[in-house]
PDB file of C-alpha atoms in Angstrom:
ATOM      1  CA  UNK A   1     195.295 162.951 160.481  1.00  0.00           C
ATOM      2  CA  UNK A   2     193.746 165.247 158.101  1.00  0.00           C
ATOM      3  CA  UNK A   3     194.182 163.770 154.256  1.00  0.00           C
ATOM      4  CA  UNK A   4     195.900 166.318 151.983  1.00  0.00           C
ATOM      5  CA  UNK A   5     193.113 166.702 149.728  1.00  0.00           C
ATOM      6  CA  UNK A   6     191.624 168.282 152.635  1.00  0.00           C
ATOM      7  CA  UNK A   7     193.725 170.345 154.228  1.00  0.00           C
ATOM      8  CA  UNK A   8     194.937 172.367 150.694  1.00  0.00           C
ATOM      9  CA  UNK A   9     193.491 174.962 149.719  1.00  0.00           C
ATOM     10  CA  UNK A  10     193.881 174.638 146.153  1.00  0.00           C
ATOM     11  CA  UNK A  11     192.021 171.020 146.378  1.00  0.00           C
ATOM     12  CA  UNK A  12     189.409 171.873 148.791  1.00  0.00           C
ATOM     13  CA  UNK A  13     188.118 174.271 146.588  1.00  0.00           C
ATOM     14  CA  UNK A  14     187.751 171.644 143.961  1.00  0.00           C
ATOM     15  CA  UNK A  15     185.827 169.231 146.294  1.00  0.00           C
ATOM     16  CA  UNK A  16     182.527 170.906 145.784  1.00  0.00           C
ATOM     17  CA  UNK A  17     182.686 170.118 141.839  1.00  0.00           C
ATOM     18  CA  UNK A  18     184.212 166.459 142.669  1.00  0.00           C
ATOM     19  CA  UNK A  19     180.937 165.662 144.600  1.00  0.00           C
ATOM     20  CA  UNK A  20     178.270 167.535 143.523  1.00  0.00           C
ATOM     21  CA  UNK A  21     174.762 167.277 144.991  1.00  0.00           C
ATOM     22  CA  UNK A  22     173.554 163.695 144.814  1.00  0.00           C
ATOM     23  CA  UNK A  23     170.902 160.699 145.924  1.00  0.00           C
ATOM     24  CA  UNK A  24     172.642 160.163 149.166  1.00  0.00           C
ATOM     25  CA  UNK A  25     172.641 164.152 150.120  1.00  0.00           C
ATOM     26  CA  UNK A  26     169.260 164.258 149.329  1.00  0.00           C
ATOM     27  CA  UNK A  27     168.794 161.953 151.679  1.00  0.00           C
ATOM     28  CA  UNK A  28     169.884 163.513 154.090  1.00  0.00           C
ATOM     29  CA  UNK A  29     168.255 166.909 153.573  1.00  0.00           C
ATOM     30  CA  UNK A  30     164.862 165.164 154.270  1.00  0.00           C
ATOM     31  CA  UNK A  31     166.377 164.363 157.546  1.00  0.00           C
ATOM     32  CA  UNK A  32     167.547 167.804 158.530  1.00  0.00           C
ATOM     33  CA  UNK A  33     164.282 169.386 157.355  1.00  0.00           C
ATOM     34  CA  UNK A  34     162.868 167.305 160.402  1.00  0.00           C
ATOM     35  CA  UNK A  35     165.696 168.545 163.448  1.00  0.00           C
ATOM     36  CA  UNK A  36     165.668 172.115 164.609  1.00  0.00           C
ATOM     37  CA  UNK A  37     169.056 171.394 165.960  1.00  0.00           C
ATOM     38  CA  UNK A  38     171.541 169.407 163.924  1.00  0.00           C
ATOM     39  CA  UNK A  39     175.366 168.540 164.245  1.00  0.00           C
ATOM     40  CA  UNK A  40     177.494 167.735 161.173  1.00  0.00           C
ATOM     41  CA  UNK A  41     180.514 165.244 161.957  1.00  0.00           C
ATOM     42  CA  UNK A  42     183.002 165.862 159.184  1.00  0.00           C
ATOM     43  CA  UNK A  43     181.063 168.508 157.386  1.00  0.00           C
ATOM     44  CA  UNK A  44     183.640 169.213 155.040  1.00  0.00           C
ATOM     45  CA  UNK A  45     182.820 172.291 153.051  1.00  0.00           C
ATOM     46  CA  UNK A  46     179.772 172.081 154.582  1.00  0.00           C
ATOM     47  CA  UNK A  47     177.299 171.559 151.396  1.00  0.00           C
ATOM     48  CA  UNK A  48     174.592 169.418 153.539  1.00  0.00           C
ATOM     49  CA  UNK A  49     173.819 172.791 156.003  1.00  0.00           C
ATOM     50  CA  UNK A  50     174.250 175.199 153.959  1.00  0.00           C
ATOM     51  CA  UNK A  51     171.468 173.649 151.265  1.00  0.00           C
ATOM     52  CA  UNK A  52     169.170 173.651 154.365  1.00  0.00           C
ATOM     53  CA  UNK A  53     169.550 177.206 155.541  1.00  0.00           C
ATOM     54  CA  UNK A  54     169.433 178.326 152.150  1.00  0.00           C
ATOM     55  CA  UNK A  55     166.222 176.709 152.265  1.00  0.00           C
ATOM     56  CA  UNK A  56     164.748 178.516 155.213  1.00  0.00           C
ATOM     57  CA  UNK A  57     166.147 175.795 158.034  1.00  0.00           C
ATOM     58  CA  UNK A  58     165.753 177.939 161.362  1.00  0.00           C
ATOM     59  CA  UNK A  59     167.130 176.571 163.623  1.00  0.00           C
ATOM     60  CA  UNK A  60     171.037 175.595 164.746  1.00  0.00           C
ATOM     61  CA  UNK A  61     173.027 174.108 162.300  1.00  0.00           C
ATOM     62  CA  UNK A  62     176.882 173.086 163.626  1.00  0.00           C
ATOM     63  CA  UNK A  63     179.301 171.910 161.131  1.00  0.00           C
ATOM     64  CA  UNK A  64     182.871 170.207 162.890  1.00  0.00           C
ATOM     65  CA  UNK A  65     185.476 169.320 160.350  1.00  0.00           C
ATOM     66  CA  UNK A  66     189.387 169.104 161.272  1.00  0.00           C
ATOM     67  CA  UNK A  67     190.189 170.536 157.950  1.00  0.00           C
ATOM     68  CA  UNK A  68     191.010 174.312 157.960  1.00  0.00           C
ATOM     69  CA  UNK A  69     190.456 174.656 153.777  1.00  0.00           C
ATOM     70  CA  UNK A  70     187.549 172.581 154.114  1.00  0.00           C
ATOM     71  CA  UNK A  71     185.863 175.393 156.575  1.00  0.00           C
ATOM     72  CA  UNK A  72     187.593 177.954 154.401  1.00  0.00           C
ATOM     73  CA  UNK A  73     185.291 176.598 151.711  1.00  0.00           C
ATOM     74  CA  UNK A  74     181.971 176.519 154.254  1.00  0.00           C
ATOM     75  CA  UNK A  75     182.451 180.178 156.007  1.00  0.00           C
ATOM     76  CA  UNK A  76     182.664 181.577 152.859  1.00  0.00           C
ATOM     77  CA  UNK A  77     179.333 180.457 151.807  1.00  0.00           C
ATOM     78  CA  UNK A  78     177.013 180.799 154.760  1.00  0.00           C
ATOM     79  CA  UNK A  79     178.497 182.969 157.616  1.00  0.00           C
ATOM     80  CA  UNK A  80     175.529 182.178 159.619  1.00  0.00           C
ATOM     81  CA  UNK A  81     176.217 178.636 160.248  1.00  0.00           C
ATOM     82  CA  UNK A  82     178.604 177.687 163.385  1.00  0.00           C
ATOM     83  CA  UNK A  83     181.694 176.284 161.827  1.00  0.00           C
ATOM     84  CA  UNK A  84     183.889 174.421 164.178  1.00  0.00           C
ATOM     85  CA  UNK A  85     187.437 173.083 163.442  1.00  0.00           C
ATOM     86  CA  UNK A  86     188.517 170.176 164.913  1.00  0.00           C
ATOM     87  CA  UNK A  87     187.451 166.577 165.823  1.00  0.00           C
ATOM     88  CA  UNK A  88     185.091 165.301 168.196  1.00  0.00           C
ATOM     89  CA  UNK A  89     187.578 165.910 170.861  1.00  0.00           C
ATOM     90  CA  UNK A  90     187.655 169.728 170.748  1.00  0.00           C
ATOM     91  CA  UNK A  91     184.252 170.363 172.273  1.00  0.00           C
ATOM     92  CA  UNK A  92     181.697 167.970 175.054  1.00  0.00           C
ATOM     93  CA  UNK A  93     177.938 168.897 173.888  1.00  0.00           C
ATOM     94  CA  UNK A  94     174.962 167.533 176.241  1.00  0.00           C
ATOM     95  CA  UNK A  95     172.202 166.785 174.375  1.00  0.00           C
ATOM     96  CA  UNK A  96     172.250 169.732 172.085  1.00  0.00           C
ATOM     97  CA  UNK A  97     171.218 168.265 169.149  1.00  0.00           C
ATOM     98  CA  UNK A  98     168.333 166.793 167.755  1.00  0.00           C
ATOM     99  CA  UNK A  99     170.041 164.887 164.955  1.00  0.00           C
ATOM    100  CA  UNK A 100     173.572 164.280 164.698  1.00  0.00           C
ATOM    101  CA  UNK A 101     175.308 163.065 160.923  1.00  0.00           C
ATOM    102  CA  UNK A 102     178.406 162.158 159.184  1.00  0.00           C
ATOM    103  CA  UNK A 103     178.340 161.859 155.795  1.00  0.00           C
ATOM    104  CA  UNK A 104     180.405 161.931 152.617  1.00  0.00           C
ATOM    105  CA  UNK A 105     181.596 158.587 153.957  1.00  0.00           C
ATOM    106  CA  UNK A 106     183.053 160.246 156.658  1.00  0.00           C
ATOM    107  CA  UNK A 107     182.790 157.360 159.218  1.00  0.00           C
ATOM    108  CA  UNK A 108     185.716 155.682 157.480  1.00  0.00           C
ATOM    109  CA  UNK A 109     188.202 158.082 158.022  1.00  0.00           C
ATOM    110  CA  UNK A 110     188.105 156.958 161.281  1.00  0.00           C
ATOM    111  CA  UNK A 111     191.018 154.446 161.178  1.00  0.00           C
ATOM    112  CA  UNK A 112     191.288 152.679 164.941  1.00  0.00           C
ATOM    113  CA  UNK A 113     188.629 151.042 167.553  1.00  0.00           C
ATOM    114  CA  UNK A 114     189.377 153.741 169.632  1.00  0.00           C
ATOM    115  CA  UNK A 115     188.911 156.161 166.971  1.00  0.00           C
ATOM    116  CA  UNK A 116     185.269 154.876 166.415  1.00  0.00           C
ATOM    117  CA  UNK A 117     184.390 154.858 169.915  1.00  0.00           C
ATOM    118  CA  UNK A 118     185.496 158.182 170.790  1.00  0.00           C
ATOM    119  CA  UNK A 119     183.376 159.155 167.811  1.00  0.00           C
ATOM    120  CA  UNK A 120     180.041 157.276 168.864  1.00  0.00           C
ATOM    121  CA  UNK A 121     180.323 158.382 172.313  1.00  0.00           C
ATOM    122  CA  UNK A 122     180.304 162.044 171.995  1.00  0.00           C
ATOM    123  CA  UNK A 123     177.514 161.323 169.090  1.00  0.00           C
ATOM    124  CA  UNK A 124     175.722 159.599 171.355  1.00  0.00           C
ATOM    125  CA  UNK A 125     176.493 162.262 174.238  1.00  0.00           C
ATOM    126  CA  UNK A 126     175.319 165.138 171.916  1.00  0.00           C
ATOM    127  CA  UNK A 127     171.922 163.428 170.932  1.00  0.00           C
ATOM    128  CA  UNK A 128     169.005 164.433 172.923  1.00  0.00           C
ATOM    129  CA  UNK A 129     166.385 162.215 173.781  1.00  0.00           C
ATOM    130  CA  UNK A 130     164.674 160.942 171.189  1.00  0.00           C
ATOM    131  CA  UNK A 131     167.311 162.023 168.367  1.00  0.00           C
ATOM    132  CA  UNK A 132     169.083 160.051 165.674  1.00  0.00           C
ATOM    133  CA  UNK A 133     172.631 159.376 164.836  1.00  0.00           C
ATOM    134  CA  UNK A 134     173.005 158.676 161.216  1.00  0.00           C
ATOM    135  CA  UNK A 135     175.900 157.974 158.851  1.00  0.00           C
ATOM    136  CA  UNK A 136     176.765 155.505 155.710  1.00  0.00           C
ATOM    137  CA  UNK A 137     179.645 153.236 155.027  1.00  0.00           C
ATOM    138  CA  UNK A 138     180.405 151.818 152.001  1.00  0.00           C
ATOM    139  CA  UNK A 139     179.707 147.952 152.350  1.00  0.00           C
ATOM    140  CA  UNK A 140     182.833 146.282 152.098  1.00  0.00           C
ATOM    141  CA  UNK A 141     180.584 143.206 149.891  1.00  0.00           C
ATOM    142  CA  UNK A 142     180.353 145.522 147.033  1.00  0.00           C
ATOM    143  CA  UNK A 143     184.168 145.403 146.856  1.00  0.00           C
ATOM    144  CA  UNK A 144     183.832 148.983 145.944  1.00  0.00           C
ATOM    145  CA  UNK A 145     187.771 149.458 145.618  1.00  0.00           C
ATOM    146  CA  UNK A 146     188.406 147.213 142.868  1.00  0.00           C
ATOM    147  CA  UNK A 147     186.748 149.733 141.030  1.00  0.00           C
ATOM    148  CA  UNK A 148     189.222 152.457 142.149  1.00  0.00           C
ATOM    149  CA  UNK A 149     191.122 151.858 138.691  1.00  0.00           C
ATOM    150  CA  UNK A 150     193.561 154.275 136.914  1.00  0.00           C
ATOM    151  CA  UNK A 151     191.410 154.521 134.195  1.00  0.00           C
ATOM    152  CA  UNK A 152     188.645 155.586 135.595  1.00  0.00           C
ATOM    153  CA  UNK A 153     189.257 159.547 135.400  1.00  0.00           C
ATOM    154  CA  UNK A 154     187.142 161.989 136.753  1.00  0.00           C
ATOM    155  CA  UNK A 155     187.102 165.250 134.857  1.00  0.00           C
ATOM    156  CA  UNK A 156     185.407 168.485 136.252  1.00  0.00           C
ATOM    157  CA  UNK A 157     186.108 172.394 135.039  1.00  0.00           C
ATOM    158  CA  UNK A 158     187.725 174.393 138.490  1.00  0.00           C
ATOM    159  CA  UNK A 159     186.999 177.895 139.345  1.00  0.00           C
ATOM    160  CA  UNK A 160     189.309 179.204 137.076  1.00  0.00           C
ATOM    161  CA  UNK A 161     188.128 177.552 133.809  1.00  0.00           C
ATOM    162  CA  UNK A 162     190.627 175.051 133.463  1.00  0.00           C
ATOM    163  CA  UNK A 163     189.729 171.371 133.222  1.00  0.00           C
ATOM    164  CA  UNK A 164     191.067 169.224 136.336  1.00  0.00           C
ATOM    165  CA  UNK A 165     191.138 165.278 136.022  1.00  0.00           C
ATOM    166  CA  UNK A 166     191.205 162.975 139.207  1.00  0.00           C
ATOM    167  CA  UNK A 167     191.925 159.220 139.157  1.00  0.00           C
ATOM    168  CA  UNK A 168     192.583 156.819 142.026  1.00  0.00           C
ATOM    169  CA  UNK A 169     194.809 153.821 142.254  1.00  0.00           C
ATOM    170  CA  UNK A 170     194.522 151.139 145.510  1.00  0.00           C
ATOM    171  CA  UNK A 171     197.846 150.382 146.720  1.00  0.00           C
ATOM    172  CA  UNK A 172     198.337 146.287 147.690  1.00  0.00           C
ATOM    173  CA  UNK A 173     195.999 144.105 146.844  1.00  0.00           C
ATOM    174  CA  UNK A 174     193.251 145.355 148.889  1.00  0.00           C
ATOM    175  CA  UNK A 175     191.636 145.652 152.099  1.00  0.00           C
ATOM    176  CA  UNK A 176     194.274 145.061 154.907  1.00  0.00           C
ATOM    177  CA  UNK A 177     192.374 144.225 158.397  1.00  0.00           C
ATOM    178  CA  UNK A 178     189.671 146.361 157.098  1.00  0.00           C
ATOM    179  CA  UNK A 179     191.796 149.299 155.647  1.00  0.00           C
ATOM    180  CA  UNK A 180     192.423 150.053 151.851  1.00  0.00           C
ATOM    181  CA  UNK A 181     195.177 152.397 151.113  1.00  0.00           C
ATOM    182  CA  UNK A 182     195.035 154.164 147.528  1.00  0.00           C
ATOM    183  CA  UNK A 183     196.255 157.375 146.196  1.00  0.00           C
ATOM    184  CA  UNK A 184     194.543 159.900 144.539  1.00  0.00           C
ATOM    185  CA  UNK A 185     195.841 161.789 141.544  1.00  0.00           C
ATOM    186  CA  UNK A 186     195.192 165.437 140.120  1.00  0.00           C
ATOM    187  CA  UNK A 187     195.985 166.673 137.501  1.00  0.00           C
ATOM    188  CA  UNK A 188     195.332 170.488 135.617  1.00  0.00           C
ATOM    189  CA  UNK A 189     195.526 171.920 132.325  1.00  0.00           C
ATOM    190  CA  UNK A 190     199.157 174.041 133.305  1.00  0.00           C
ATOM    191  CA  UNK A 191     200.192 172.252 136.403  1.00  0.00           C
ATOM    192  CA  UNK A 192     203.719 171.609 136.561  1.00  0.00           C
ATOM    193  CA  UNK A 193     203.076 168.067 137.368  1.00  0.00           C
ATOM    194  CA  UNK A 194     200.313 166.054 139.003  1.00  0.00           C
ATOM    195  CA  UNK A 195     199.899 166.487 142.843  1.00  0.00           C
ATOM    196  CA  UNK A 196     199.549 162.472 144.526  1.00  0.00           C
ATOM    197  CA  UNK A 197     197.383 161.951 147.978  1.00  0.00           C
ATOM    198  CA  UNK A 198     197.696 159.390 149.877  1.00  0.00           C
ATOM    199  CA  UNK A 199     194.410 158.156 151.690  1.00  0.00           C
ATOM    200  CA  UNK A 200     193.474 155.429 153.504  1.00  0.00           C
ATOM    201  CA  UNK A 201     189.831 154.269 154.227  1.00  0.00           C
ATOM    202  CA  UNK A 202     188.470 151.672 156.859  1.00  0.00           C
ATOM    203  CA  UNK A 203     185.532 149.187 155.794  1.00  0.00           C
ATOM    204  CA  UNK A 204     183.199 147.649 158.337  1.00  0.00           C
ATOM    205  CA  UNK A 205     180.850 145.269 157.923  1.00  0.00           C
ATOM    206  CA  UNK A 206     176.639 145.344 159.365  1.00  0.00           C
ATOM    207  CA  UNK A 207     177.772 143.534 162.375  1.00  0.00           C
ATOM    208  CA  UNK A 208     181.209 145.072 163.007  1.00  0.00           C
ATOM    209  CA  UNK A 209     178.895 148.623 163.199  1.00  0.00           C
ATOM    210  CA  UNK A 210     176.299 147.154 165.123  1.00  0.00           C
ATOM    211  CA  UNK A 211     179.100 146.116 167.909  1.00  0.00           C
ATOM    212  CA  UNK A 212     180.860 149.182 168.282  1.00  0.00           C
ATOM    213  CA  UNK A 213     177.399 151.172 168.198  1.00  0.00           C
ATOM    214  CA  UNK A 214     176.007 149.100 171.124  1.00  0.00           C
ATOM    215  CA  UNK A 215     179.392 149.866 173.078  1.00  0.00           C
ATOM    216  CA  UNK A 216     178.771 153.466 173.018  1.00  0.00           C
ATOM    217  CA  UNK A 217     175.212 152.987 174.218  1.00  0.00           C
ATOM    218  CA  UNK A 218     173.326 153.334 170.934  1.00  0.00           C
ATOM    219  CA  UNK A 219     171.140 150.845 168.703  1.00  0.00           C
ATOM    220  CA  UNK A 220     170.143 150.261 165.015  1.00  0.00           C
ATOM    221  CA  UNK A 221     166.505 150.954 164.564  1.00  0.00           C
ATOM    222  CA  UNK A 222     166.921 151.828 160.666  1.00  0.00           C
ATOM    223  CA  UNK A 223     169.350 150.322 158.097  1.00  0.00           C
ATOM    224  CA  UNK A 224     169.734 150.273 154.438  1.00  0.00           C
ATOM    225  CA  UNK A 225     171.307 149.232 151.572  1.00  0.00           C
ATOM    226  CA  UNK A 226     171.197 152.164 149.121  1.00  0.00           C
ATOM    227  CA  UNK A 227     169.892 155.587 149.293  1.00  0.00           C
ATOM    228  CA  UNK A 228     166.204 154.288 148.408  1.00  0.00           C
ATOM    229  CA  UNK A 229     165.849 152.934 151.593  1.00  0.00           C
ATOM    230  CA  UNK A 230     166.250 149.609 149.620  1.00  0.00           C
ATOM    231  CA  UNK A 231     167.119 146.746 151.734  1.00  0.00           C
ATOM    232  CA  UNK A 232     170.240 146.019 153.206  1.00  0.00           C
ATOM    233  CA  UNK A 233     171.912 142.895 151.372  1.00  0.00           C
ATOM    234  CA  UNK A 234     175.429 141.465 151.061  1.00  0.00           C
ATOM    235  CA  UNK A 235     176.668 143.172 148.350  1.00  0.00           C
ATOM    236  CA  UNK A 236     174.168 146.428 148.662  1.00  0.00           C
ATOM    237  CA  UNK A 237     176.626 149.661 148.065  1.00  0.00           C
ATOM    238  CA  UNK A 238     175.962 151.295 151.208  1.00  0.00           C
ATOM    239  CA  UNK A 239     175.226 150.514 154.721  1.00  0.00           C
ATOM    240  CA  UNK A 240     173.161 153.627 156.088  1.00  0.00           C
ATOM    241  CA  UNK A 241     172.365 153.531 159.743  1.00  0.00           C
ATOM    242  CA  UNK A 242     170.568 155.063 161.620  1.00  0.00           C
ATOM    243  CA  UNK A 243     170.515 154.889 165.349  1.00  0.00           C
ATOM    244  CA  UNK A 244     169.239 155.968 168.662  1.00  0.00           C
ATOM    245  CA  UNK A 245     170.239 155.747 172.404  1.00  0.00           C
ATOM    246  CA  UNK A 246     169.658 152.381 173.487  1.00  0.00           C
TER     247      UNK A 246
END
């Protein structure tokens, strides 16, 4: 399933300006500087590769998202860059890449075991020897959701000039086997009436990763708690991993 936010056109193009450029994007960056070949998992509009061609990266840069406005948003921007839509599913690659990511907290839209293996498997599949697998989770310790509050609005200025506020609301009392279900709410300057998306995100703990990553064949070698590198503690923000084949 493809979250609405996502898949409209109209809110993908706001995405960009929602999440501009930060620490943990950065991070990354340094990462792809190092890969001649690299595969994005959920590259959304695709912001991560197209920083690093516009930066001289040479080499092949693959971005797979199942969102059509998402990859509306990335082809627009850098035409050289091989857009693919779809999941994991729609293509097999054989150690093609030299470093494979998903971030933007992508990892949690995948909802089911089965949707985690199939994930890690073909990441795993399209690593070639000696490449890395990395990705970030939020860690469900820092209880990030209770901060997911009504009054917490987001305001940012669209395309168009008009200002555009975004809140969020969890729905239930929180994390439900892992999954926290919350809506998100936007709201323009002119719009008839606000336009409600319904999301839902899975948290996993350190170990919970670590199990499902050794399953597919893969193993921690780096983990960390912020985008620092700080150490990874109970109630650290993130948990960024990064793996290779075991």
């Amino acid at each position: 399933m493809v979250d609405h936010a996502f898949a409209d056109l109209s809110l993908a193009a706001l995405y960009d300006r929602l999440n501009p450029w930060g620490p943990g994007d950065a991070f990354y960056l340094g990462l792809l500087r190092e890969a001649g070949s690299v595969l994005d998992i959920g590259c959304g509009t695709g912001q991560l590769l197209r920083r690093a061609r516009a930066e001289g990266h040479r080499g092949r840069l693959m971005g797979l998202d199942p969102a059509a406005a998402m990859l509306v948003q990335a082809r627009r921007e850098r035409p050289d860059i091989e857009w693919v839509l779809g999941d994991v599913r729609v293509r097999h690659w054989e150690q093609d890449f030299d470093l494979v990511v998903m971030t933007g907290h992508a990892f949690q839209e995948l909802l089911t075991d089965e949707d985690i293996r199939t994930c890690l498997h073909a990441a795993r599949a399209a690593l070639r020897d000696g490449g890395r697998f990395v990705f970030e989770t939020r860690n469900p310790g820092a209880r990030a959701w209770e901060r997911w509050t009504p009054d917490r609005v987001h305001e940012i200025i669209a395309a168009d000039g008009t200002a555009v506020r975004v809140w969020h609301e969890v729905r239930g009392e929180g994390p439900d086997r892992g999954r926290v279900r919350f809506t998100e709410t936007y709201d323009g300057d002119g719009w008839p009436a606000p336009r409600v998306v319904h999301s839902v995100l899975r948290f996993l703990d350190a170990g919970a990763l670590e199990d499902f990553l050794t399953e597919a064949g893969l193993r921690v070698v780096e983990q960390y708690g912020d985008w620092g590198r700080g150490p990874l503690t109970p109630d650290s923000p993130e948990i960024v991993t990064v793996a290779r084949k075991a």
